[in-house]
CSV table of C-alpha atoms in Angstrom, one decimal:
chain,number,residue,atom,x,y,z
A,1,UNK,CA,32.2,46.0,-124.3
A,2,UNK,CA,28.9,44.9,-122.8
A,3,UNK,CA,30.8,42.5,-120.5
A,4,UNK,CA,33.1,45.4,-119.3
A,5,UNK,CA,30.1,47.7,-118.7
A,6,UNK,CA,28.3,45.0,-116.8
A,7,UNK,CA,31.3,44.1,-114.8
A,8,UNK,CA,31.9,47.8,-113.9
A,9,UNK,CA,28.2,48.2,-112.9
A,10,UNK,CA,28.6,45.2,-110.5
A,11,UNK,CA,31.8,46.6,-109.1
A,12,UNK,CA,30.2,50.0,-108.5
A,13,UNK,CA,27.2,48.3,-107.0
A,14,UNK,CA,29.4,46.2,-104.7
A,15,UNK,CA,31.3,49.2,-103.5
A,16,UNK,CA,28.1,51.1,-102.9
A,17,UNK,CA,26.8,48.2,-100.8
A,18,UNK,CA,30.1,47.9,-99.0
A,19,UNK,CA,30.1,51.7,-98.3
A,20,UNK,CA,26.5,51.6,-97.1
A,21,UNK,CA,27.1,48.7,-94.8
A,22,UNK,CA,30.3,50.2,-93.5
A,23,UNK,CA,28.5,53.4,-92.6
A,24,UNK,CA,25.5,51.6,-91.1
A,25,UNK,CA,27.2,48.8,-89.3
A,26,UNK,CA,30.7,50.2,-88.7
A,27,UNK,CA,29.7,53.7,-87.6
A,28,UNK,CA,25.9,54.1,-87.2
A,29,UNK,CA,25.2,50.9,-85.2
A,30,UNK,CA,28.2,51.4,-82.7
A,31,UNK,CA,27.2,55.0,-82.3
A,32,UNK,CA,23.6,54.1,-81.4
A,33,UNK,CA,24.8,51.4,-79.0
A,34,UNK,CA,27.2,53.9,-77.4
A,35,UNK,CA,24.5,56.5,-77.1
A,36,UNK,CA,22.1,54.0,-75.4
A,37,UNK,CA,24.9,53.1,-73.0
A,38,UNK,CA,25.1,56.7,-71.9
A,39,UNK,CA,21.5,56.5,-70.6
A,40,UNK,CA,21.9,56.1,-66.9
A,41,UNK,CA,25.6,56.8,-67.1
A,42,UNK,CA,26.2,56.2,-63.4
A,43,UNK,CA,25.0,52.7,-63.6
A,44,UNK,CA,27.0,52.1,-66.8
A,45,UNK,CA,30.2,53.3,-65.0
A,46,UNK,CA,29.8,51.2,-61.9
A,47,UNK,CA,27.2,53.2,-59.9
A,48,UNK,CA,29.9,55.5,-58.4
A,49,UNK,CA,29.1,57.4,-55.1
A,50,UNK,CA,30.1,61.0,-54.9
A,51,UNK,CA,30.5,63.1,-51.8
A,52,UNK,CA,29.2,66.6,-51.2
A,53,UNK,CA,32.1,68.0,-53.4
A,54,UNK,CA,31.3,65.7,-56.3
A,55,UNK,CA,34.3,63.4,-55.6
A,56,UNK,CA,33.9,59.7,-56.3
A,57,UNK,CA,34.4,57.9,-53.0
A,58,UNK,CA,33.1,54.4,-53.7
A,59,UNK,CA,30.4,52.4,-55.5
A,60,UNK,CA,26.8,51.7,-54.4
A,61,UNK,CA,27.4,48.1,-55.7
A,62,UNK,CA,30.4,47.2,-53.6
A,63,UNK,CA,30.3,46.7,-49.9
A,64,UNK,CA,33.6,47.8,-48.2
A,65,UNK,CA,33.4,47.3,-44.5
A,66,UNK,CA,34.6,50.5,-42.6
A,67,UNK,CA,37.6,49.7,-40.3
A,68,UNK,CA,38.5,51.5,-37.2
A,69,UNK,CA,41.5,51.0,-34.8
A,70,UNK,CA,40.7,49.1,-31.6
A,71,UNK,CA,39.4,51.6,-29.0
A,72,UNK,CA,38.7,54.3,-31.6
A,73,UNK,CA,35.1,55.6,-32.2
A,74,UNK,CA,33.1,53.5,-34.6
A,75,UNK,CA,30.8,56.0,-36.4
A,76,UNK,CA,29.6,54.0,-39.4
A,77,UNK,CA,27.4,51.0,-40.3
A,78,UNK,CA,29.1,47.8,-41.0
A,79,UNK,CA,28.5,45.5,-44.0
A,80,UNK,CA,28.3,41.7,-44.0
A,81,UNK,CA,31.5,39.8,-43.6
A,82,UNK,CA,33.7,40.1,-46.6
A,83,UNK,CA,34.4,36.9,-48.4
A,84,UNK,CA,38.1,37.1,-48.0
A,85,UNK,CA,38.0,37.7,-44.2
A,86,UNK,CA,40.0,35.1,-42.4
A,87,UNK,CA,38.0,32.4,-40.5
A,88,UNK,CA,40.0,33.1,-37.3
A,89,UNK,CA,39.4,36.9,-37.2
A,90,UNK,CA,35.9,38.2,-36.9
A,91,UNK,CA,36.8,41.8,-37.9
A,92,UNK,CA,39.8,41.3,-40.2
A,93,UNK,CA,39.8,43.9,-43.0
A,94,UNK,CA,38.6,42.2,-46.1
A,95,UNK,CA,39.9,42.9,-49.6
A,96,UNK,CA,37.0,43.4,-52.0
A,97,UNK,CA,39.3,42.8,-54.9
A,98,UNK,CA,40.0,39.3,-53.7
A,99,UNK,CA,36.6,38.4,-52.2
A,100,UNK,CA,36.0,34.7,-52.4
A,101,UNK,CA,33.6,32.3,-50.7
A,102,UNK,CA,35.0,30.5,-47.7
A,103,UNK,CA,34.0,27.1,-49.2
A,104,UNK,CA,33.0,26.0,-45.7
A,105,UNK,CA,29.8,24.0,-45.8
A,106,UNK,CA,26.8,24.1,-43.3
A,107,UNK,CA,28.3,21.2,-41.3
A,108,UNK,CA,31.8,22.8,-41.1
A,109,UNK,CA,33.1,23.2,-37.5
A,110,UNK,CA,35.3,26.0,-38.8
A,111,UNK,CA,32.4,27.9,-40.1
A,112,UNK,CA,30.3,27.3,-37.0
A,113,UNK,CA,33.2,28.5,-34.8
A,114,UNK,CA,33.6,31.6,-36.9
A,115,UNK,CA,29.8,32.4,-36.8
A,116,UNK,CA,29.7,32.1,-33.1
A,117,UNK,CA,32.9,34.2,-32.7
A,118,UNK,CA,31.5,36.9,-35.0
A,119,UNK,CA,28.1,36.9,-33.3
A,120,UNK,CA,29.7,37.4,-29.9
A,121,UNK,CA,31.9,40.2,-31.2
A,122,UNK,CA,29.0,42.0,-32.9
A,123,UNK,CA,26.9,41.7,-29.8
A,124,UNK,CA,29.6,43.2,-27.7
A,125,UNK,CA,30.2,46.0,-30.3
A,126,UNK,CA,26.5,46.9,-30.4
A,127,UNK,CA,25.8,46.2,-26.8
A,128,UNK,CA,22.9,43.8,-27.6
A,129,UNK,CA,22.1,40.2,-26.7
A,130,UNK,CA,23.8,37.7,-29.1
A,131,UNK,CA,20.4,36.4,-29.9
A,132,UNK,CA,19.5,39.8,-31.5
A,133,UNK,CA,22.4,39.5,-34.1
A,134,UNK,CA,20.7,38.5,-37.4
A,135,UNK,CA,22.1,35.8,-39.7
A,136,UNK,CA,23.3,38.1,-42.4
A,137,UNK,CA,25.6,39.8,-39.9
A,138,UNK,CA,27.6,36.6,-39.3
A,139,UNK,CA,27.6,35.1,-42.8
A,140,UNK,CA,29.0,36.3,-46.1
A,141,UNK,CA,27.1,36.9,-49.3
A,142,UNK,CA,27.6,34.9,-52.5
A,143,UNK,CA,29.8,37.6,-53.9
A,144,UNK,CA,31.5,38.4,-50.7
A,145,UNK,CA,31.1,42.1,-51.3
A,146,UNK,CA,27.3,42.6,-51.0
A,147,UNK,CA,26.6,46.3,-50.3
A,148,UNK,CA,23.3,45.5,-48.6
A,149,UNK,CA,22.4,44.4,-45.1
A,150,UNK,CA,19.1,43.5,-43.6
A,151,UNK,CA,17.0,46.1,-41.8
A,152,UNK,CA,17.5,44.0,-38.6
A,153,UNK,CA,21.3,44.3,-38.8
A,154,UNK,CA,21.0,48.0,-39.4
A,155,UNK,CA,18.6,48.4,-36.5
A,156,UNK,CA,21.1,47.0,-33.9
A,157,UNK,CA,23.8,49.4,-35.1
A,158,UNK,CA,21.6,52.6,-34.9
A,159,UNK,CA,22.2,53.4,-31.2
A,160,UNK,CA,26.0,53.1,-31.6
A,161,UNK,CA,26.1,55.2,-34.8
A,162,UNK,CA,23.9,57.9,-33.3
A,163,UNK,CA,26.0,58.1,-30.1
A,164,UNK,CA,29.3,58.3,-31.9
A,165,UNK,CA,28.1,60.9,-34.4
A,166,UNK,CA,26.3,63.1,-31.8
A,167,UNK,CA,23.0,62.5,-33.6
A,168,UNK,CA,19.6,61.5,-32.3
A,169,UNK,CA,18.4,57.9,-32.7
A,170,UNK,CA,15.4,59.2,-34.7
A,171,UNK,CA,17.6,61.1,-37.1
A,172,UNK,CA,19.7,58.0,-37.8
A,173,UNK,CA,16.6,55.9,-38.1
A,174,UNK,CA,15.3,58.3,-40.7
A,175,UNK,CA,18.6,58.0,-42.7
A,176,UNK,CA,18.4,54.2,-42.5
A,177,UNK,CA,14.8,54.3,-43.8
A,178,UNK,CA,15.9,56.6,-46.7
A,179,UNK,CA,18.5,54.1,-47.9
A,180,UNK,CA,16.3,51.0,-47.4
A,181,UNK,CA,15.0,49.6,-50.7
A,182,UNK,CA,12.4,46.9,-51.4
A,183,UNK,CA,12.8,43.6,-53.2
A,184,UNK,CA,14.4,43.9,-56.7
A,185,UNK,CA,11.8,44.4,-59.3
A,186,UNK,CA,9.3,44.2,-56.4
A,187,UNK,CA,9.5,40.4,-56.1
A,188,UNK,CA,13.2,39.3,-55.8
A,189,UNK,CA,14.7,39.2,-52.4
A,190,UNK,CA,13.7,41.2,-49.3
A,191,UNK,CA,14.0,44.7,-48.0
A,192,UNK,CA,17.7,45.7,-47.6
A,193,UNK,CA,19.8,48.7,-46.5
A,194,UNK,CA,22.5,50.0,-48.9
A,195,UNK,CA,25.5,50.5,-46.6
A,196,UNK,CA,27.8,52.5,-48.9
A,197,UNK,CA,25.1,55.0,-49.6
A,198,UNK,CA,24.0,55.2,-46.0
A,199,UNK,CA,27.6,55.7,-44.7
A,200,UNK,CA,28.2,58.4,-47.3
A,201,UNK,CA,25.1,60.2,-46.2
A,202,UNK,CA,26.3,59.9,-42.5
A,203,UNK,CA,29.7,61.3,-43.4
A,204,UNK,CA,28.4,64.2,-45.4
A,205,UNK,CA,25.9,65.0,-42.6
A,206,UNK,CA,27.8,64.5,-39.4
A,207,UNK,CA,31.5,64.2,-40.4
A,208,UNK,CA,32.2,66.5,-43.3
A,209,UNK,CA,35.6,67.4,-42.0
A,210,UNK,CA,36.8,63.8,-42.6
A,211,UNK,CA,36.6,64.1,-46.4
A,212,UNK,CA,39.7,62.9,-48.2
A,213,UNK,CA,41.4,64.6,-51.2
A,214,UNK,CA,39.5,64.6,-54.4
A,215,UNK,CA,42.5,63.8,-56.6
A,216,UNK,CA,41.3,66.1,-59.4
A,217,UNK,CA,37.9,64.5,-59.8
A,218,UNK,CA,34.6,66.4,-59.6
């Protein structure tokens, strides 16, 4: 009898511990982790960018170079070269989903040719001397989809962007300054301009009629 009573007490105690751990570790802990993940929801969900209507139109973490047809107005700032861009086409649309390094080393003649081709094309597009085109304009980032460019690359694009959008140079300079951020954590990297955020601000300010359908988002 005592054995049975002792056994039952152990069984009850075991079930009590199992129930407690199930509640704490199976429900409570996941709920706490989920709750913490909701802090700064935008960052947790890919840092989406929303236009003036609240529609998601991109991400501040992914650089997608705006493409225009040859001869058409070019109203936006351009990112660095996308990793998947062909070596023989300076302005080929890159696919961010397939961005890969070119695997061309510093001594590669293919890379050197591409850099010079792109430098000349950018200089012509921005109506500047090729020597004024900074290094980040003609080389890709490690990820191939970096959303940031250097202030120097943004600076040579300001005149074109202002002219095409019917804005003053000073107004566009102010927008660039607004979307320029310092080194990460104050020490990593250098000042950079977030192109997706900057282009969205340009579109909302100067080209609101070009907004696309929201697709039910908002």
